[in-house]
Every structure is written in structure tokens, then in C-alpha cells.
Amino acid sequence: MNVYDSCPAFEDERFLLRFVKQEDADDLLKVYSDKNALPFFNSDNCDGDNFYYPDSDRMENAIDFWLRSYETKWFVRWTIFDKTISKAIGTIEMFHRIADDDFNHVGVMRLDVRSDYEISDILQVMFELFIPEAFALFECNEIITKIPVYAVERINAALKFGFIKSEKLLIGTNDHYAYNNYWTVNKDRSL
């Protein structure tokens, strides 16, 4: 299955992950204007975009960019819904990375949630719903995600899932900066 031909949804009793739509903008504005969530977003190598969108126009423009990026097979972004409140509470982005560094041919996952969802048990559910399928969807045996040192809930969830902290640096393909705080999970080590 080619994820760029048909984007699958992932679901359990509480959460639904499905391809992002422009109609998600109002809910996602609450995520991307959440200053307490901002420090957990990974904006490495994103041409200066820090994913802080304080108004509807900025949020809608971001979603337009995400949709165009899917069409050009750059990355895929899923909206995360909490079915108990019928609201979008975040997104997951994923892509297969090709680069001249130690993270060549890995899947890169960005997980952005509202600050009130930055809870170990919830983040672990996101990993369990998404990552096992992502290896095949993005043709990789390793997935990396950035987790800052202060993200204690996220670190706890990552450790429980099987991630380990990497000492390797990711070299930005656009900006050539060296980025740290990446965690990695291999296909055979995940749940």
C-alpha cells in the first residue's frame, strides 16, 4: 500500500487518527496556538517555522501546506481526534527521510498535541496506534522522533514503547544545522 495513494486511518476506542482536512482548522488552532504545547513541537529543519499559529489564517495556511506536501509526496499529516469530546487534539506527521547523515532512510515522526494531552499514557497510545503500521507505510526499519530533555511525560511514554535515546545528530537537509535529542525505535524493538 502506498500511503500517498491512499492514506489509512488508525483507531481505538478513544482516538481516531485520519488524514488532515481543512475542516480541522478550528480545533487545530487550539493546538497550535497553545503556548504550553509549543516547546514540545519539533520544528527542526522547517525553514524557521516553529508551528505557533495564533490565528485562523495562519492555521489554514499551515493545513494548505500540509495538503500540498502530501500531494507532492513530501510528508503525511494525520489529525488526532479524541472521540470522547469529538475534537481534534493534535496531529502526527511522518515521512521517509533521505539524507547524508546517520539518519538516512529512517521514518521521522512529529507528534503535536495540546498541552493537556502531553501525558505519558496518552502519548503511549498514540505510539501504539501509529508506529507499528508506519514501518511498512514508510518503508523503513527505524523511526525517529525528537523528544526534548524536559519532556518527561513523552520520555516515559517513549521508553515504555521501546524507544532509546540516540547520541547521533540529525543534520538538516535544508539548513545543515546539527540537531540533537532524537529518540529511535527499530521495527523489531517496538511493541
Tab-separated table of C-alpha atoms in Angstrom:
chain	number	residue	atom	x	y	z
A	1	MET	CA	0.000	0.000	0.000
A	2	ASN	CA	1.342	3.407	-0.970
A	3	VAL	CA	0.437	5.935	1.754
A	4	TYR	CA	0.460	8.710	-0.866
A	5	ASP	CA	-2.201	6.917	-2.933
A	6	SER	CA	-4.454	6.047	-0.028
A	7	CYS	CA	-3.927	7.350	3.486
A	8	PRO	CA	-5.192	4.896	6.118
A	9	ALA	CA	-6.878	5.807	9.388
A	10	PHE	CA	-5.988	4.328	12.768
A	11	GLU	CA	-8.460	3.960	15.590
A	12	ASP	CA	-9.082	2.558	19.042
A	13	GLU	CA	-11.985	3.055	21.450
A	14	ARG	CA	-10.925	6.641	22.278
A	15	PHE	CA	-8.784	8.053	19.474
A	16	LEU	CA	-9.034	8.324	15.696
A	17	LEU	CA	-6.079	9.289	13.505
A	18	ARG	CA	-7.097	10.229	9.978
A	19	PHE	CA	-5.721	12.348	7.157
A	20	VAL	CA	-5.806	16.070	7.939
A	21	LYS	CA	-8.542	18.219	6.383
A	22	GLN	CA	-9.056	21.953	6.171
A	23	GLU	CA	-12.205	21.468	8.299
A	24	ASP	CA	-9.898	20.604	11.225
A	25	ALA	CA	-8.604	24.179	11.392
A	26	ASP	CA	-10.727	25.420	14.319
A	27	ASP	CA	-9.788	22.510	16.567
A	28	LEU	CA	-6.155	22.521	15.472
A	29	LEU	CA	-5.909	26.249	16.167
A	30	LYS	CA	-6.354	25.316	19.841
A	31	VAL	CA	-3.328	23.020	19.493
A	32	TYR	CA	-1.019	25.297	17.537
A	33	SER	CA	-1.866	28.460	19.487
A	34	ASP	CA	-1.251	26.640	22.790
A	35	LYS	CA	1.921	28.265	24.122
A	36	ASN	CA	2.326	25.471	26.669
A	37	ALA	CA	2.379	22.875	23.862
A	38	LEU	CA	4.810	24.818	21.657
A	39	PRO	CA	8.006	23.647	23.435
A	40	PHE	CA	7.161	20.041	22.515
A	41	PHE	CA	6.777	20.650	18.767
A	42	ASN	CA	9.661	19.596	16.523
A	43	SER	CA	10.484	22.349	14.065
A	44	ASP	CA	13.979	21.116	13.166
A	45	ASN	CA	14.859	21.862	9.541
A	46	CYS	CA	11.491	23.589	8.924
A	47	ASP	CA	12.808	26.834	7.433
A	48	GLY	CA	12.088	28.885	10.557
A	49	ASP	CA	8.512	27.700	11.119
A	50	ASN	CA	8.063	26.965	14.836
A	51	PHE	CA	4.460	25.715	14.423
A	52	TYR	CA	2.981	28.521	16.514
A	53	TYR	CA	-0.179	29.617	14.704
A	54	PRO	CA	-2.012	32.272	16.765
A	55	ASP	CA	-4.864	32.949	14.325
A	56	SER	CA	-7.162	31.201	11.854
A	57	ASP	CA	-5.343	32.470	8.763
A	58	ARG	CA	-2.010	31.043	9.904
A	59	MET	CA	-3.630	27.724	10.820
A	60	GLU	CA	-5.461	27.441	7.490
A	61	ASN	CA	-2.262	28.286	5.600
A	62	ALA	CA	-0.403	25.575	7.508
A	63	ILE	CA	-3.066	22.997	6.631
A	64	ASP	CA	-2.903	24.083	2.975
A	65	PHE	CA	0.852	23.484	3.096
A	66	TRP	CA	0.356	20.062	4.706
A	67	LEU	CA	-2.136	19.102	1.969
A	68	ARG	CA	0.238	20.267	-0.799
A	69	SER	CA	3.085	18.362	0.859
A	70	TYR	CA	1.024	15.189	0.705
A	71	GLU	CA	0.277	15.767	-2.996
A	72	THR	CA	4.000	16.164	-3.695
A	73	LYS	CA	4.805	13.105	-1.530
A	74	TRP	CA	6.922	15.077	0.924
A	75	PHE	CA	5.158	14.035	4.135
A	76	VAL	CA	1.807	12.889	5.531
A	77	ARG	CA	-0.046	14.564	8.374
A	78	TRP	CA	-2.840	12.883	10.335
A	79	THR	CA	-5.288	14.672	12.624
A	80	ILE	CA	-5.751	13.081	16.050
A	81	PHE	CA	-9.341	13.098	17.341
A	82	ASP	CA	-10.424	12.404	20.873
A	83	LYS	CA	-13.774	10.712	20.246
A	84	THR	CA	-14.905	11.336	23.838
A	85	ILE	CA	-15.062	15.092	23.154
A	86	SER	CA	-15.429	14.989	19.336
A	87	LYS	CA	-12.474	17.337	18.895
A	88	ALA	CA	-9.094	17.273	17.178
A	89	ILE	CA	-6.382	17.427	19.837
A	90	GLY	CA	-3.253	17.213	17.694
A	91	THR	CA	-1.511	15.829	14.640
A	92	ILE	CA	1.086	13.263	13.647
A	93	GLU	CA	3.416	13.908	10.724
A	94	MET	CA	5.531	11.197	9.145
A	95	PHE	CA	7.925	10.901	6.230
A	96	HIS	CA	10.731	8.717	4.912
A	97	ARG	CA	13.965	10.675	5.257
A	98	ILE	CA	16.771	10.547	2.720
A	99	ALA	CA	19.894	12.346	3.917
A	100	ASP	CA	23.678	12.244	4.122
A	101	ASP	CA	23.856	11.595	7.860
A	102	ASP	CA	23.295	8.829	10.399
A	103	PHE	CA	19.511	9.091	9.946
A	104	ASN	CA	19.337	8.139	6.270
A	105	HIS	CA	16.307	6.049	5.213
A	106	VAL	CA	14.533	6.337	8.551
A	107	GLY	CA	10.976	7.398	9.251
A	108	VAL	CA	10.666	10.747	11.002
A	109	MET	CA	7.613	11.194	13.216
A	110	ARG	CA	6.412	14.511	14.590
A	111	LEU	CA	3.718	14.259	17.255
A	112	ASP	CA	1.985	17.513	18.250
A	113	VAL	CA	-0.751	17.536	20.897
A	114	ARG	CA	-2.474	20.120	23.057
A	115	SER	CA	-0.626	20.623	26.328
A	116	ASP	CA	-3.405	18.938	28.323
A	117	TYR	CA	-2.727	15.754	26.293
A	118	GLU	CA	1.026	15.770	26.947
A	119	ILE	CA	0.524	12.824	29.306
A	120	SER	CA	2.573	9.633	29.209
A	121	ASP	CA	-0.363	7.204	28.959
A	122	ILE	CA	-1.976	9.180	26.110
A	123	LEU	CA	1.270	9.571	24.185
A	124	GLN	CA	1.959	5.855	24.531
A	125	VAL	CA	-1.459	5.122	22.996
A	126	MET	CA	-0.511	7.343	20.037
A	127	PHE	CA	2.715	5.369	19.581
A	128	GLU	CA	0.858	2.044	19.794
A	129	LEU	CA	-1.834	3.103	17.307
A	130	PHE	CA	0.522	4.557	14.746
A	131	ILE	CA	4.095	3.275	14.825
A	132	PRO	CA	3.600	-0.463	14.128
A	133	GLU	CA	1.854	0.393	10.836
A	134	ALA	CA	4.216	3.267	9.995
A	135	PHE	CA	7.219	0.995	9.381
A	136	ALA	CA	5.522	-0.593	6.369
A	137	LEU	CA	3.777	2.583	5.191
A	138	PHE	CA	7.054	4.488	5.031
A	139	GLU	CA	9.308	1.562	4.059
A	140	CYS	CA	11.686	1.896	6.984
A	141	ASN	CA	13.078	-0.284	9.749
A	142	GLU	CA	13.740	2.624	12.116
A	143	ILE	CA	11.599	5.566	13.254
A	144	ILE	CA	12.967	8.626	14.997
A	145	THR	CA	11.232	11.376	16.914
A	146	LYS	CA	12.560	14.412	18.737
A	147	ILE	CA	11.990	14.496	22.480
A	148	PRO	CA	13.463	17.423	24.403
A	149	VAL	CA	15.098	16.659	27.762
A	150	TYR	CA	12.314	18.466	29.674
A	151	ALA	CA	9.549	16.369	28.045
A	152	VAL	CA	9.358	13.920	30.943
A	153	GLU	CA	5.899	12.550	30.071
A	154	ARG	CA	6.941	11.958	26.467
A	155	ILE	CA	10.225	10.348	27.505
A	156	ASN	CA	8.344	7.989	29.812
A	157	ALA	CA	5.936	7.000	27.009
A	158	ALA	CA	8.823	6.525	24.560
A	159	LEU	CA	10.753	4.293	26.962
A	160	LYS	CA	7.692	2.134	27.603
A	161	PHE	CA	7.192	1.735	23.860
A	162	GLY	CA	10.811	0.737	23.198
A	163	PHE	CA	12.477	3.951	22.041
A	164	ILE	CA	16.052	4.644	23.068
A	165	LYS	CA	17.816	7.998	23.106
A	166	SER	CA	20.284	8.409	20.272
A	167	GLU	CA	23.582	10.213	20.685
A	168	LYS	CA	23.675	10.819	16.920
A	169	LEU	CA	22.920	14.223	15.456
A	170	LEU	CA	20.410	14.854	12.706
A	171	ILE	CA	21.870	17.168	10.071
A	172	GLY	CA	19.191	19.318	8.479
A	173	THR	CA	18.841	18.705	4.765
A	174	ASN	CA	17.650	22.302	4.240
A	175	ASP	CA	19.595	24.311	6.818
A	176	HIS	CA	22.534	21.937	7.529
A	177	TYR	CA	22.262	22.544	11.292
A	178	ALA	CA	23.046	19.667	13.652
A	179	TYR	CA	20.045	18.748	15.825
A	180	ASN	CA	20.030	16.601	18.945
A	181	ASN	CA	17.523	14.950	21.293
A	182	TYR	CA	16.344	12.312	18.842
A	183	TRP	CA	14.972	9.005	20.051
A	184	THR	CA	14.845	5.911	17.898
A	185	VAL	CA	12.858	2.703	17.731
A	186	ASN	CA	13.587	-0.212	15.420
A	187	LYS	CA	10.931	-2.379	13.856
A	188	ASP	CA	11.991	-5.417	15.880
A	189	ARG	CA	12.118	-3.469	19.174
A	190	SER	CA	8.696	-1.821	19.107
A	191	LEU	CA	5.555	-3.400	20.528
